[in-house]
XYZ file of C-alpha atoms in Angstrom:
709
model
C -21.103 24.765 11.021
C -21.883 21.327 9.684
C -21.667 18.177 11.732
C -22.418 14.486 11.425
C -25.517 14.936 13.571
C -27.330 17.197 11.118
C -28.021 20.913 11.642
C -25.346 22.922 13.358
C -25.357 24.322 16.900
C -27.778 26.841 18.288
C -26.429 30.353 18.943
C -27.949 32.990 21.172
C -29.229 36.006 19.325
C -27.053 39.112 19.572
C -28.728 42.453 20.076
C -30.440 43.661 16.962
C -31.623 47.116 15.954
C -34.921 45.984 14.496
C -37.347 43.089 14.390
C -36.011 39.759 13.185
C -38.408 37.202 11.757
C -37.961 33.469 11.618
C -36.508 32.224 8.353
C -33.237 31.626 6.478
C -30.590 34.317 6.848
C -26.876 34.766 6.276
C -24.869 37.249 8.298
C -21.337 37.965 9.510
C -20.428 38.230 13.185
C -17.332 38.586 15.326
C -17.052 35.354 17.297
C -16.650 36.939 20.733
C -20.370 37.770 20.822
C -21.221 34.085 20.449
C -18.553 32.581 22.665
C -19.515 34.917 25.478
C -23.145 33.887 25.202
C -22.881 30.144 25.771
C -22.084 26.837 24.114
C -22.646 27.954 20.539
C -20.315 27.286 17.623
C -17.930 24.944 19.386
C -14.318 25.317 18.354
C -14.631 28.943 17.294
C -11.996 31.269 18.784
C -12.642 34.830 19.996
C -11.907 37.342 17.263
C -12.727 35.043 14.353
C -15.152 36.526 11.843
C -17.857 34.109 10.782
C -20.395 34.056 7.978
C -23.336 32.056 9.322
C -26.370 30.681 7.534
C -29.435 29.530 9.384
C -32.736 30.578 10.883
C -33.902 32.777 13.735
C -36.441 31.127 15.972
C -37.751 30.768 19.505
C -36.344 28.191 21.941
C -38.646 26.913 24.701
C -36.108 27.544 27.477
C -33.618 30.040 26.050
C -35.791 32.397 24.038
C -34.600 33.904 20.760
C -32.023 31.636 19.123
C -30.181 31.304 15.843
C -30.050 27.775 14.419
C -26.815 27.553 12.434
C -26.833 25.353 9.342
C -23.565 26.544 7.787
C -20.499 28.366 9.053
C -17.732 29.985 7.014
C -14.645 31.401 8.678
C -13.356 34.749 7.390
C -9.889 36.081 8.170
C -10.187 38.757 10.907
C -9.646 42.209 9.428
C -10.319 44.788 12.135
C -7.749 45.646 14.795
C -10.092 44.516 17.576
C -10.873 41.186 15.891
C -7.209 40.471 15.147
C -6.220 41.224 18.744
C -8.948 38.934 20.108
C -7.965 36.242 17.623
C -4.255 36.265 18.458
C -4.826 36.603 22.207
C -7.293 33.725 22.452
C -4.625 31.071 22.970
C -4.939 29.859 19.398
C -1.266 30.588 18.643
C 1.227 29.138 21.108
C 3.493 31.882 22.414
C 0.952 34.699 22.107
C -1.220 35.714 25.039
C -3.560 38.712 25.426
C -0.796 41.189 26.375
C 1.563 40.159 23.609
C -1.311 40.158 21.126
C -2.054 43.746 22.142
C 1.594 44.691 21.609
C 1.815 43.005 18.205
C -1.414 44.510 16.931
C -0.469 47.858 18.404
C 2.723 47.773 16.305
C 1.419 46.367 13.001
C -2.284 47.302 13.125
C -4.536 45.846 10.439
C -1.485 44.387 8.630
C -0.630 42.118 11.570
C -1.732 38.813 10.030
C -0.105 39.693 6.693
C 3.187 40.387 8.489
C 3.053 37.083 10.386
C 2.244 35.268 7.154
C 4.682 36.894 4.736
C 7.369 38.649 6.792
C 7.496 36.853 10.160
C 11.061 38.053 10.799
C 9.554 41.485 11.526
C 7.945 40.144 14.708
C 11.235 40.842 16.491
C 10.410 44.536 16.103
C 7.903 44.047 18.943
C 9.179 44.366 22.504
C 9.694 41.008 24.275
C 9.829 38.990 21.043
C 13.281 37.563 20.499
C 14.411 34.971 17.936
C 13.237 31.996 20.035
C 9.759 33.429 20.643
C 9.551 34.508 17.001
C 10.331 30.947 15.820
C 7.732 29.518 18.205
C 5.065 31.896 16.925
C 5.884 31.178 13.277
C 5.725 27.406 13.792
C 2.416 27.655 15.652
C 1.026 29.955 12.960
C 1.940 27.507 10.200
C 0.333 24.684 12.156
C -2.875 26.671 12.615
C -2.940 27.523 8.904
C -2.609 23.829 8.074
C -5.408 22.985 10.508
C -7.582 25.739 9.051
C -7.028 24.285 5.591
C -7.896 20.855 6.893
C -11.101 22.235 8.381
C -12.143 23.433 4.953
C -11.447 19.963 3.535
C -13.527 18.319 6.272
C -16.394 20.732 5.737
C -16.318 19.774 2.088
C -16.876 16.172 3.148
C -19.730 17.213 5.430
C -17.714 16.271 8.508
C -17.262 18.323 11.671
C -14.258 20.650 11.236
C -13.544 20.254 14.962
C -11.746 17.025 14.064
C -9.090 18.895 12.084
C -6.777 19.585 15.025
C -7.040 15.982 16.239
C -6.258 14.596 12.802
C -3.331 16.986 12.380
C -1.984 16.004 15.789
C -1.718 12.381 14.609
C -0.779 12.753 10.941
C 0.769 16.232 10.666
C 1.429 17.395 7.135
C 0.253 14.000 5.786
C -3.296 14.614 7.021
C -4.822 15.606 3.691
C -3.182 12.615 1.933
C -4.561 10.234 4.574
C -8.060 11.634 4.123
C -7.799 11.149 0.383
C -6.184 7.692 0.348
C -7.475 5.725 3.357
C -9.719 7.600 5.772
C -10.611 4.327 7.527
C -7.214 4.308 9.188
C -8.378 7.283 11.269
C -10.688 4.944 13.222
C -9.066 4.098 16.529
C -6.161 6.472 15.971
C -7.971 9.809 16.032
C -10.308 10.364 18.959
C -13.769 11.272 17.838
C -13.517 9.460 14.494
C -15.787 6.427 14.380
C -16.826 4.454 11.337
C -19.636 6.765 10.205
C -17.234 9.737 9.998
C -14.484 7.911 8.120
C -17.086 6.265 5.903
C -18.596 9.590 4.888
C -15.165 10.792 3.775
C -14.392 7.533 1.981
C -17.668 7.357 0.076
C -17.334 10.970 -1.061
C -13.782 10.136 -2.169
C -15.104 7.393 -4.448
C -14.656 4.238 -2.342
C -17.314 1.707 -3.492
C -19.970 0.775 -0.940
C -19.165 -2.922 -1.393
C -15.399 -2.377 -1.019
C -13.651 -5.032 1.140
C -11.711 -2.190 2.777
C -15.006 -0.594 3.854
C -16.590 -3.794 5.140
C -13.485 -4.790 7.136
C -13.369 -1.352 8.721
C -17.028 -1.715 9.681
C -16.426 -5.152 11.236
C -13.617 -3.794 13.392
C -15.770 -0.802 14.330
C -18.599 -3.065 15.555
C -16.159 -5.004 17.739
C -14.735 -1.765 19.136
C -18.208 -0.387 19.734
C -19.197 -3.552 21.610
C -16.128 -3.226 23.842
C -16.352 0.517 24.452
C -20.119 0.796 24.678
C -21.057 -2.486 26.345
C -17.854 -3.842 27.848
C -18.034 -6.955 25.676
C -14.879 -8.891 24.852
C -16.430 -10.580 21.823
C -19.506 -10.716 19.623
C -21.086 -13.828 18.242
C -20.278 -14.309 14.586
C -23.977 -14.101 13.768
C -24.447 -10.812 15.625
C -21.254 -9.297 14.213
C -22.194 -10.082 10.620
C -25.758 -8.842 11.100
C -24.692 -5.575 12.754
C -22.049 -4.918 10.124
C -24.376 -5.712 7.227
C -26.867 -3.201 8.629
C -24.142 -0.582 9.124
C -22.780 -0.799 5.552
C -26.162 -1.628 3.983
C -24.821 -4.726 2.285
C -25.956 -8.339 2.113
C -24.640 -10.526 5.000
C -23.209 -12.898 2.382
C -20.827 -10.122 1.336
C -19.830 -9.442 4.936
C -19.126 -12.993 6.160
C -16.001 -13.594 3.967
C -14.451 -10.404 5.307
C -14.402 -11.898 8.821
C -12.213 -14.703 7.482
C -10.045 -12.138 5.703
C -9.481 -10.225 8.965
C -8.692 -13.487 10.740
C -6.127 -14.337 8.049
C -4.603 -10.887 8.600
C -4.512 -11.669 12.348
C -6.634 -8.649 13.194
C -9.427 -10.710 14.739
C -9.687 -14.149 16.322
C -12.556 -16.471 15.400
C -13.195 -19.073 18.067
C -15.707 -21.891 18.476
C -17.438 -21.444 21.811
C -19.585 -23.993 23.654
C -22.740 -23.062 21.729
C -21.729 -20.527 19.081
C -18.860 -19.165 17.017
C -17.511 -15.909 18.446
C -15.197 -13.179 17.178
C -12.680 -11.212 19.266
C -10.565 -8.226 18.404
C -7.005 -9.523 18.493
C -5.869 -7.542 21.545
C -8.839 -8.460 23.741
C -8.438 -12.141 22.905
C -4.748 -12.018 23.798
C -5.467 -10.311 27.114
C -8.265 -12.680 28.072
C -6.069 -15.711 27.368
C -3.203 -14.092 29.248
C -5.317 -13.225 32.300
C -6.715 -16.743 32.583
C -3.200 -18.139 32.368
C -1.821 -15.766 35.002
C -4.658 -16.417 37.440
C -4.187 -20.142 36.856
C -0.469 -19.790 37.583
C -1.126 -17.975 40.850
C -3.832 -20.435 41.910
C -1.699 -23.510 41.272
C 1.495 -22.159 42.890
C 2.712 -23.314 46.285
C 2.275 -20.546 48.863
C 5.386 -18.754 50.096
C 3.499 -17.027 52.927
C 5.294 -17.800 56.243
C 2.395 -19.341 58.181
C 2.699 -19.124 61.945
C 0.169 -19.445 64.774
C -1.847 -16.276 65.285
C -4.478 -15.027 67.690
C -7.921 -14.610 66.198
C -9.701 -11.295 66.653
C -12.607 -12.095 69.018
C -14.701 -9.290 67.518
C -14.947 -10.941 64.118
C -18.171 -12.435 62.856
C -18.074 -16.067 61.706
C -17.970 -15.183 58.010
C -15.176 -12.667 58.677
C -13.121 -15.375 60.412
C -13.712 -17.629 57.418
C -12.430 -14.839 55.159
C -9.237 -14.482 57.226
C -8.535 -18.206 56.992
C -9.263 -18.189 53.255
C -6.875 -15.306 52.539
C -4.077 -16.955 54.513
C -4.432 -20.391 52.906
C -5.495 -19.659 49.304
C -3.210 -18.090 46.755
C -6.192 -16.657 44.860
C -9.440 -15.795 46.665
C -12.341 -13.339 46.676
C -13.969 -11.404 49.512
C -17.274 -9.806 48.613
C -20.283 -8.276 50.337
C -22.474 -5.199 50.553
C -22.062 -1.968 52.539
C -21.911 -2.214 56.322
C -20.815 -5.846 56.286
C -17.255 -5.251 57.450
C -15.126 -5.838 54.352
C -12.620 -3.130 55.284
C -12.254 -4.308 58.887
C -11.725 -7.852 57.628
C -8.989 -6.647 55.282
C -7.326 -4.803 58.162
C -7.292 -7.992 60.272
C -5.955 -10.058 57.356
C -3.153 -7.575 56.680
C -2.238 -7.302 60.363
C -2.144 -11.087 60.673
C 0.156 -11.511 57.677
C 2.506 -8.851 59.032
C 2.485 -10.459 62.484
C 3.610 -13.689 60.835
C 6.537 -11.907 59.184
C 4.964 -11.500 55.755
C 4.603 -8.428 53.574
C 1.346 -6.894 52.352
C 0.432 -4.536 49.505
C -2.975 -2.859 49.589
C -4.146 -1.373 46.300
C -7.237 -0.123 44.495
C -7.942 0.869 40.885
C -8.291 4.629 41.566
C -6.626 7.179 43.803
C -9.835 7.912 45.703
C -10.499 4.224 46.278
C -6.936 3.730 47.518
C -7.214 6.710 49.864
C -10.518 5.417 51.205
C -9.036 1.935 51.710
C -6.152 3.470 53.648
C -8.533 5.496 55.836
C -10.754 2.499 56.603
C -7.955 0.038 57.349
C -5.430 2.424 58.889
C -2.764 0.981 56.579
C -0.899 2.427 53.564
C -2.572 1.826 50.205
C -1.787 2.800 46.616
C -3.380 2.645 43.201
C -2.834 -0.475 41.144
C -1.261 1.758 38.495
C 1.336 3.121 40.921
C 2.068 -0.363 42.180
C 2.900 -1.303 38.608
C 4.518 2.017 37.654
C 8.067 0.665 37.697
C 7.294 -1.438 34.630
C 8.860 0.026 31.470
C 5.925 -0.715 29.150
C 2.481 -0.195 30.695
C 0.747 -1.865 27.740
C 3.012 -4.917 27.488
C 1.376 -8.303 27.825
C 4.446 -10.312 28.697
C 7.610 -10.314 30.821
C 6.385 -7.799 33.373
C 8.277 -7.167 36.587
C 6.572 -8.606 39.714
C 5.053 -6.680 42.620
C 6.964 -8.196 45.526
C 4.599 -8.945 48.406
C 3.430 -12.082 50.172
C -0.156 -10.819 49.997
C -1.619 -8.403 47.441
C -5.081 -7.090 48.314
C -7.023 -5.257 45.614
C -10.099 -3.420 46.862
C -12.971 -2.246 44.611
C -12.114 -5.164 42.345
C -15.363 -4.728 40.409
C -13.554 -1.813 38.730
C -10.808 -4.020 37.293
C -11.171 -4.251 33.534
C -9.477 -6.848 31.384
C -6.440 -4.655 30.657
C -5.651 -3.665 34.244
C -6.372 -7.112 35.669
C -3.979 -8.687 33.165
C -1.187 -6.287 34.107
C -1.857 -6.830 37.792
C -1.809 -10.628 37.731
C 1.203 -10.722 35.409
C 3.138 -8.676 37.968
C 2.508 -10.911 40.993
C 5.097 -13.659 41.568
C 4.098 -17.296 41.966
C 3.576 -18.153 45.621
C 2.191 -14.737 46.567
C -1.449 -14.506 47.586
C -3.962 -12.387 45.665
C -7.139 -11.338 47.467
C -9.760 -9.567 45.369
C -12.163 -7.506 47.468
C -15.285 -5.897 46.121
C -19.025 -5.683 45.904
C -20.130 -7.967 43.095
C -23.506 -6.216 42.908
C -21.962 -2.939 41.769
C -21.473 -1.875 38.178
C -18.733 -3.652 36.243
C -15.644 -1.807 35.026
C -15.750 1.048 32.532
C -13.376 -0.894 30.284
C -14.112 -4.280 28.682
C -14.592 -7.411 30.759
C -16.235 -8.181 34.092
C -13.289 -9.645 35.952
C -14.662 -9.889 39.495
C -17.961 -11.407 38.381
C -16.124 -13.814 36.061
C -13.798 -15.046 38.812
C -16.805 -15.601 41.070
C -18.338 -17.837 38.386
C -15.434 -20.288 38.703
C -16.333 -22.672 41.532
C -12.755 -23.712 42.186
C -11.738 -20.192 43.270
C -12.377 -19.801 47.053
C -14.694 -16.967 48.046
C -16.462 -15.598 51.129
C -19.494 -13.345 50.929
C -20.087 -11.182 54.007
C -23.820 -10.812 54.692
C -24.051 -9.713 58.326
C -24.846 -5.976 58.626
C -23.216 -4.638 61.784
C -25.161 -2.688 64.379
C -23.400 0.633 63.719
C -24.489 0.425 60.080
C -28.092 -0.634 60.729
C -29.218 2.939 61.446
C -28.043 4.279 58.094
C -30.850 4.935 55.643
C -28.265 4.722 52.867
C -27.223 1.198 53.829
C -30.819 0.065 54.398
C -31.838 1.517 51.051
C -28.874 -0.056 49.266
C -29.638 -3.534 50.578
C -33.295 -3.203 49.592
C -32.339 -2.064 46.088
C -29.920 -4.986 45.755
C -32.782 -7.318 46.680
C -35.022 -5.738 44.032
C -37.218 -3.867 46.519
C -38.156 -0.202 46.501
C -36.943 1.595 49.657
C -39.586 3.381 51.786
C -40.237 6.789 50.268
C -39.544 9.651 50.716
C -36.984 7.980 52.975
C -34.982 8.990 56.022
C -31.697 8.483 57.797
C -29.733 10.044 54.953
C -31.699 8.463 52.075
C -34.215 10.819 50.442
C -36.354 10.895 47.320
C -37.979 14.071 45.941
C -40.607 13.431 43.299
C -40.644 15.683 40.220
C -41.808 14.743 36.726
C -40.377 17.414 34.411
C -36.697 16.757 33.509
C -35.963 20.495 33.294
C -37.452 21.022 36.766
C -35.464 18.037 38.021
C -32.273 19.616 36.681
C -32.994 22.960 38.363
C -33.734 21.242 41.683
C -30.575 19.124 41.524
C -28.462 22.218 40.845
C -30.092 24.121 43.717
C -29.593 21.233 46.145
C -25.955 20.812 45.143
C -24.955 24.472 45.123
C -27.213 26.113 47.720
C -29.576 23.994 49.809
C -27.326 21.197 51.075
C -24.233 23.383 51.613
C -26.348 25.894 53.564
C -28.169 23.271 55.668
C -25.063 21.213 56.427
C -22.590 24.074 56.729
C -20.278 22.670 54.060
C -18.715 23.900 50.848
C -20.451 22.974 47.555
C -17.392 20.877 46.722
C -18.555 18.390 49.371
C -21.664 17.668 47.291
C -21.290 15.477 44.210
C -23.894 15.246 41.457
C -24.092 11.772 39.889
C -26.083 11.055 36.745
C -27.291 7.821 35.163
C -27.022 9.454 31.737
C -24.933 11.956 29.820
C -27.513 13.489 27.500
C -30.740 15.335 28.179
C -31.778 18.137 30.496
C -30.772 16.041 33.522
C -27.603 14.550 32.048
C -23.988 15.161 33.020
C -23.325 17.619 30.197
C -26.196 20.011 30.923
C -26.041 19.709 34.718
C -22.288 20.210 34.692
C -22.712 23.373 32.630
C -25.363 24.753 34.987
C -23.310 24.016 38.097
C -20.175 25.512 36.550
C -22.113 28.669 35.730
C -23.254 28.884 39.371
C -19.980 28.037 41.089
C -17.329 29.245 38.653
C -18.791 31.685 36.101
C -16.842 33.721 33.583
C -15.139 36.764 35.099
C -13.877 39.880 33.358
C -10.154 39.652 32.728
C -9.886 36.023 33.869
C -8.477 33.651 31.233
C -10.599 30.808 29.941
C -10.298 28.328 27.101
C -12.999 26.692 25.017
C -12.438 23.099 23.937
C -15.311 21.835 21.848
C -18.462 22.609 23.824
C -16.626 22.936 27.160
C -14.946 25.964 28.677
C -12.120 25.664 31.193
C -11.432 28.238 33.912
C -9.166 28.454 36.942
C -11.041 26.856 39.832
C -12.890 24.277 37.728
C -13.280 20.776 39.118
C -12.052 18.297 36.508
C -11.448 14.575 36.084
C -9.066 12.680 33.783
C -11.037 10.163 31.722
C -8.026 8.302 30.338
C -4.973 6.857 32.028
C -1.794 8.794 31.289
C 1.247 6.953 32.590
C 3.617 9.763 31.612
C 1.685 12.272 33.693
C 0.928 9.780 36.459
C -2.823 10.447 36.331
C -5.515 7.862 35.979
C -9.142 7.569 34.989
C -11.445 8.571 37.837
C -9.119 10.848 39.796
C -10.308 14.400 40.403
C -8.530 17.723 40.627
C -8.816 21.490 40.332
C -7.576 23.778 37.564
C -5.064 26.054 39.290
C -3.498 27.848 36.333
C -4.449 28.588 32.707
C -1.891 30.104 30.322
C -3.340 30.914 26.877
C -0.018 31.934 25.335
C 1.502 28.574 26.274
C -1.716 26.715 25.397
C -1.756 24.791 28.653
C -3.502 24.504 31.976
C -2.298 23.096 35.297
C -4.320 20.836 37.548
C -3.749 19.994 41.193
C -4.886 16.408 41.603
C -6.605 15.702 44.913
C -3.674 13.541 46.023
C -1.440 16.647 45.864
C 0.337 16.145 42.532
C 0.319 18.932 39.936
C 0.057 17.982 36.260
C -0.023 19.974 33.038
C -2.370 19.458 30.096
C -1.872 21.119 26.725
C -4.925 22.534 25.008
C -4.607 19.725 22.458
C -4.929 17.148 25.267
C -8.220 18.354 26.730
C -10.118 15.421 25.236
C -8.525 13.496 28.112
C -10.383 15.629 30.670
C -13.980 16.226 31.642
C -15.545 18.570 34.141
C -16.372 16.906 37.448
C -19.305 19.052 38.555
C -21.676 16.295 37.414
C -20.280 12.884 36.539
C -21.633 9.521 35.474
C -22.237 6.818 38.062
C -19.653 4.683 36.278
C -16.978 7.322 36.818
C -17.846 7.565 40.517
C -16.867 3.954 41.211
C -14.293 3.594 43.941
C -15.139 7.033 45.322
C -17.211 8.067 48.315
C -18.708 11.513 48.828
C -20.223 13.115 51.939
C -23.320 14.165 49.987
C -24.687 12.853 46.684
C -27.508 14.331 44.601
C -28.777 12.497 41.527
C -31.501 12.988 38.902
C -33.640 9.915 38.232
C -35.673 10.443 35.061
C -36.731 8.198 32.209
C -35.900 10.756 29.460
C -32.630 10.124 27.561
C -31.147 7.878 30.246
C -33.992 5.412 30.614
C -31.937 2.665 29.033
C -29.263 3.185 31.707
C -31.636 2.833 34.652
C -30.759 -0.563 36.030
C -30.454 -2.060 39.474
C -26.664 -2.235 39.536
C -26.397 1.406 38.514
C -28.827 2.611 41.187
C -27.184 0.421 43.829
C -23.743 1.767 42.903
C -25.051 5.342 42.947
C -26.596 5.061 46.410
C -23.521 3.411 47.932
C -21.288 6.314 46.828
C -22.806 8.540 49.562
C -21.461 8.674 53.113
C -23.961 10.968 54.865
C -26.784 11.872 52.479
C -28.058 10.730 49.101
C -30.912 12.704 47.553
C -32.625 11.274 44.472
C -34.737 13.742 42.494
C -37.105 12.702 39.742
C -39.861 10.380 38.629
C -41.124 7.571 40.828
C -41.649 5.404 37.733
C -37.974 5.926 36.840
C -36.922 4.856 40.326
C -39.133 1.765 40.127
C -37.727 0.959 36.692
C -34.172 1.136 38.022
C -34.946 -1.076 41.018
C -36.647 -3.816 39.026
C -34.615 -3.882 35.805
C -31.632 -6.234 35.746
C -28.670 -5.585 33.472
C -27.404 -8.016 30.890
C -24.214 -10.042 31.218
C -21.129 -8.977 29.288
C -19.739 -11.287 26.625
C -16.536 -12.724 28.064
C -14.794 -16.067 27.816
C -12.790 -15.688 31.024
C -14.886 -18.061 33.218
C -14.453 -20.917 30.731
C -10.735 -20.270 30.254
C -10.132 -19.881 33.980
C -12.009 -23.087 34.773
C -9.664 -24.917 32.415
C -6.614 -23.185 33.928
C -7.435 -24.148 37.520
C -9.163 -27.483 36.843
């Protein structure tokens, strides 16, 4: 199967009757033998017959392997293959039992009957007119997708994108590919510039086409936001990056920036020392957020101030924070672990309530909100749920307010530009907004660095808690975290819940991490493996989230005979899997960073059900699984706002060396409550401690300074 990355996936060798030598071959196989063996041939359904071209060879870790360079799908022809094919969940309305009944009735002519005489399906028991119509519609859709896959393969593009393209464009998909493939960028997940560009160039679009260059400019801005959290790029950098991407002279690229600005798709702005370029939406949100924060800061407080009794147990900086929150309509409380942020919030909230005011406590994720509630003893909710009554989650203007005299948002480092804009737009003038967070943690997954930007504006009141309380002083995790924040290497191998195991080989690191997470720590601590979370600085490589997650899934929730499972790309979903939404879905009421468990998988309905940890049950269709990821091993970024009893993490230079930075390591360590075990290379740990991350490109500090000045 071809892909943008070059040679196709690696398949495990099926049993052979004689010796097989390395070299080019072409053979036909029934897909079940490959799907059962591992991650090979992503997107292939059980029962499909494939003609594969490639080479047999030896893999260092997995032994005899078949490197696939081309894949051709052949219509299943045997009864067994047809039954597997129909029962795989590919056709909505047909599960394994119904597939057996259909094939039992029509035999080898089954697919011909569905294709040419679908009315005959009602001859099968339990298929009435409604089910028959559902099957026919799903069959036609799959035929269209199969045809689209052939078209994509002709362009040298991964056929796995066919279903995603069809989901957006339907029967117009082929016309879109032929006329303007660049419009797929941003609308079809998984289609970036290089994919659309390959299609366009093979369709005859000139390399110097304005359409092509404008698409590349927008792609570079999107890549800067998604990959680096930047709200803008300098004009110089944008032109240079785009010129390199399209292999054109910068003089041909620069006029296209002006063309996009004239079309109001980007905003070109003169900064203090350079000209910068924003995508239109990010510019609008940044301007809006600065204006809303300025409105809140300048408003006269409506908080009913009355005399109150100070808590005698507060430290001086905690008392200063209480006074600040009660007297400032916008303020920030920050500090590291063990410094009493949560207790301070509890005192602030209790004081406001004692004075007759109302308080809303919120956090960006469900886990962070639950943790805030546990630590303060007060009700808390996610920011999304606080804003859920608003009719348009993506609207920039005229949003309904969250009615409270004081709104406290914990884990504010997680607020990206989008969520912060919605939040501040919803708070009425006169209410107080207190942002609480650790400014030394990673910034948000989405674009912007809101907490850090607000702290750069001198006019906004802030208190930083620095006193580590006695009950926290004995924690090796807290001691280690404060040393890392200061740029110092903690004592190794550690103690008091902070441990480092030195291993140099990434594959050995991965095996040790899996053993610790699934066997050693659960056995030693008498807990379930679900109490141990694996966090990774990187996604790729032997010690990345993808490979570690696969290994842990195989240990904790392997395939079982007769149990349903569904492959989506290179991932397989089973009942009992730990999963995490990676995109907000306001209709479902689930948000990025929450975790849950797959409780039900129904191939014939092409859906699975998930029980979110907060108790809600949500349904995902098989065509929505790009919105999920397995949670056996997750990135440090996705762990923000969460706390786990036990954390195990690989620390290797390998593929994730570029990610090893102080903020990431500090965030990782502070996710653990009882134990954190780091496994890997000492040089990687030293690199992470001493390397500082770069600042994101945002204009919020300058705009906010003007708004409050």
